[in-house]
mmCIF file of C-alpha atoms in Angstrom:
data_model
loop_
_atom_site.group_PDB
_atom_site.id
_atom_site.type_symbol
_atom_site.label_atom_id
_atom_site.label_comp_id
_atom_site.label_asym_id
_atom_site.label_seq_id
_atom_site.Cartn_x
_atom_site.Cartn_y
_atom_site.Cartn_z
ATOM 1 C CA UNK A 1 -23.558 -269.235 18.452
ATOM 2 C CA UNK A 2 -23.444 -270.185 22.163
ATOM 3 C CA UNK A 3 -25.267 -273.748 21.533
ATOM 4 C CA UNK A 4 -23.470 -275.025 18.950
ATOM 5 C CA UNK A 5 -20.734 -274.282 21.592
ATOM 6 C CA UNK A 6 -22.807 -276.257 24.295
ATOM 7 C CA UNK A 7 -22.780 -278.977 22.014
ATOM 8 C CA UNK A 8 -18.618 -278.505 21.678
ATOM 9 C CA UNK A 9 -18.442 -278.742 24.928
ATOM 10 C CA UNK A 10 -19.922 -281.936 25.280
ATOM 11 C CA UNK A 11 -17.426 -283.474 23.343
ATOM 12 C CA UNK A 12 -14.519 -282.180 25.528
ATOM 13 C CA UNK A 13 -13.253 -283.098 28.982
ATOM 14 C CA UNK A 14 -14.154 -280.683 31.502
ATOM 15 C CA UNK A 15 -13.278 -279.019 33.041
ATOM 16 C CA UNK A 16 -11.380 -276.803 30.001
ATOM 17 C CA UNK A 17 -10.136 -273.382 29.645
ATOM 18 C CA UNK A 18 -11.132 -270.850 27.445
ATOM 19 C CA UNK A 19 -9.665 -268.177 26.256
ATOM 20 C CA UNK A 20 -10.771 -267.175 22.583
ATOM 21 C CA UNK A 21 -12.791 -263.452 23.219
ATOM 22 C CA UNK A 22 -15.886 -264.849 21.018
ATOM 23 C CA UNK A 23 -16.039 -268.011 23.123
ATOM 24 C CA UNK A 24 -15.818 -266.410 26.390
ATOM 25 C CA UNK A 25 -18.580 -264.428 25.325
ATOM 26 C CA UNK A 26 -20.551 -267.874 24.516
ATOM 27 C CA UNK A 27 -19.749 -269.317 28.363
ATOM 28 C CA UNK A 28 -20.922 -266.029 29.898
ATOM 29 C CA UNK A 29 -24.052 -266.555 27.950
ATOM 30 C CA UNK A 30 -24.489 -270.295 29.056
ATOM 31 C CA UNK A 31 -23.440 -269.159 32.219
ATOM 32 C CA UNK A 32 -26.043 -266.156 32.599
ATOM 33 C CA UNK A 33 -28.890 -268.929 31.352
ATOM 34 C CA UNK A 34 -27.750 -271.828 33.486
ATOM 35 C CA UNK A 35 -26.937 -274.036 30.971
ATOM 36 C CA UNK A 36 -23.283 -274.201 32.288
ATOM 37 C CA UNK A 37 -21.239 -273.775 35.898
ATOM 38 C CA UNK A 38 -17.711 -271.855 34.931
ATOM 39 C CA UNK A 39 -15.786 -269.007 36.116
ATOM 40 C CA UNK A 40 -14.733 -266.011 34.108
ATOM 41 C CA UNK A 41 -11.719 -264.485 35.320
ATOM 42 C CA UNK A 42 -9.967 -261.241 34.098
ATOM 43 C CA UNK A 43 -6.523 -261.525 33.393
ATOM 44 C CA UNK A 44 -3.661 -258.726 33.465
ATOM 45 C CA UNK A 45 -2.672 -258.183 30.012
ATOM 46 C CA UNK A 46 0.686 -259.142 28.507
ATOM 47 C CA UNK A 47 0.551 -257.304 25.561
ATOM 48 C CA UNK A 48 -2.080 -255.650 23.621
ATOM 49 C CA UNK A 49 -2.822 -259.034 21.713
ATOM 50 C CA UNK A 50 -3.612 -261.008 24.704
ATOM 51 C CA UNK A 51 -7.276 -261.173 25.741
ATOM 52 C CA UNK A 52 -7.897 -260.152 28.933
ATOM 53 C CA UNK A 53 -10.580 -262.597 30.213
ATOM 54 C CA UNK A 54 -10.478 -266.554 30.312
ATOM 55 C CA UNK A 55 -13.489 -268.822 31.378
ATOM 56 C CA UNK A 56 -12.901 -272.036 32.612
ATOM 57 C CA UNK A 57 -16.145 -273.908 32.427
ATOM 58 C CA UNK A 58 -16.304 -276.984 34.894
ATOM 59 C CA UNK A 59 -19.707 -278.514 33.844
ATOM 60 C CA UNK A 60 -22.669 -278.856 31.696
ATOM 61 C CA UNK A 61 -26.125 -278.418 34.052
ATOM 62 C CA UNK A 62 -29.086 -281.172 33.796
ATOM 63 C CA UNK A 63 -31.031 -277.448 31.740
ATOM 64 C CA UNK A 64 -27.884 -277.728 29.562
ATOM 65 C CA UNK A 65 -28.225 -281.492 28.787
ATOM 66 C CA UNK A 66 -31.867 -281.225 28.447
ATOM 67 C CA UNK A 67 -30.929 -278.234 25.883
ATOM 68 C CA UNK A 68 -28.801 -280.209 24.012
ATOM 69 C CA UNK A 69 -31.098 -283.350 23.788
ATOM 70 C CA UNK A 70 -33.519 -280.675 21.817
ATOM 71 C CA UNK A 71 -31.509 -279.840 19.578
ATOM 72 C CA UNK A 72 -31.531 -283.915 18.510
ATOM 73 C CA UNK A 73 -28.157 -285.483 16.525
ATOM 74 C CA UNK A 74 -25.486 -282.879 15.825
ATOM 75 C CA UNK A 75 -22.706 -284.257 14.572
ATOM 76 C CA UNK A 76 -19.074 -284.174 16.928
ATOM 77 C CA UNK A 77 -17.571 -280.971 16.088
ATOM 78 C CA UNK A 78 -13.928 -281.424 14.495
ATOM 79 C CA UNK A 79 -12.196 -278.982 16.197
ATOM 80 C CA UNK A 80 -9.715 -280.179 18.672
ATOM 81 C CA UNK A 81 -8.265 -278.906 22.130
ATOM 82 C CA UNK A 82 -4.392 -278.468 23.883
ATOM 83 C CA UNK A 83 -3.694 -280.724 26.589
ATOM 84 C CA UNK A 84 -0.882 -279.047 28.515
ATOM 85 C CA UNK A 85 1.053 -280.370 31.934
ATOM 86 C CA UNK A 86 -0.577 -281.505 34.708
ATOM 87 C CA UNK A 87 -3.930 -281.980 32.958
ATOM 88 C CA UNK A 88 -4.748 -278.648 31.715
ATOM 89 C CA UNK A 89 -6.980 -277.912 28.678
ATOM 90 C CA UNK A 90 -7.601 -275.407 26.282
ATOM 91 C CA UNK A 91 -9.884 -275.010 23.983
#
């Protein structure tokens, strides 16, 4: 569901990649509804396993805090992220 997502990704450092096909498909619906700036890039695949798109969202919009304000306390979500090198994330 692309606002429990929103309300991941307030919990999270941004900017953070994503890669995960389901939650590239929740940042290009935050995207498409403002909620969210990112980028959705294709990728060449590597093998037939690989997904072939990754989002890398940079920040939640003022519409996207005021979206997750409405939906009042949600608790943290307990899933964690992968810091690699040089600061990169991944969800």
């Amino acid at each position: 569901m692309p606002l429990s997502f929103l309300n991941r990704l307030q919990h999270v450092q941004l900017p953070v990649r994503v890669a995960n096909p389901d939650e590239v498909r929740h940042v290009s619906v935050l995207l498409a509804t403002g909620l969210i700036e990112a980028e959705i890039t294709t990728l060449k695949p590597t093998s037939p396993y690989v997904s072939s798109r990754m989002a890398t969202v940079i920040r939640i919009t003022d519409d996207g805090r005021a979206e997750i304000a409405k939906m009042g306390d949600v608790p943290p979500p307990t899933r964690t992220f992968v810091q690699f090198n040089r600061g990169l994330r991944l969800m």
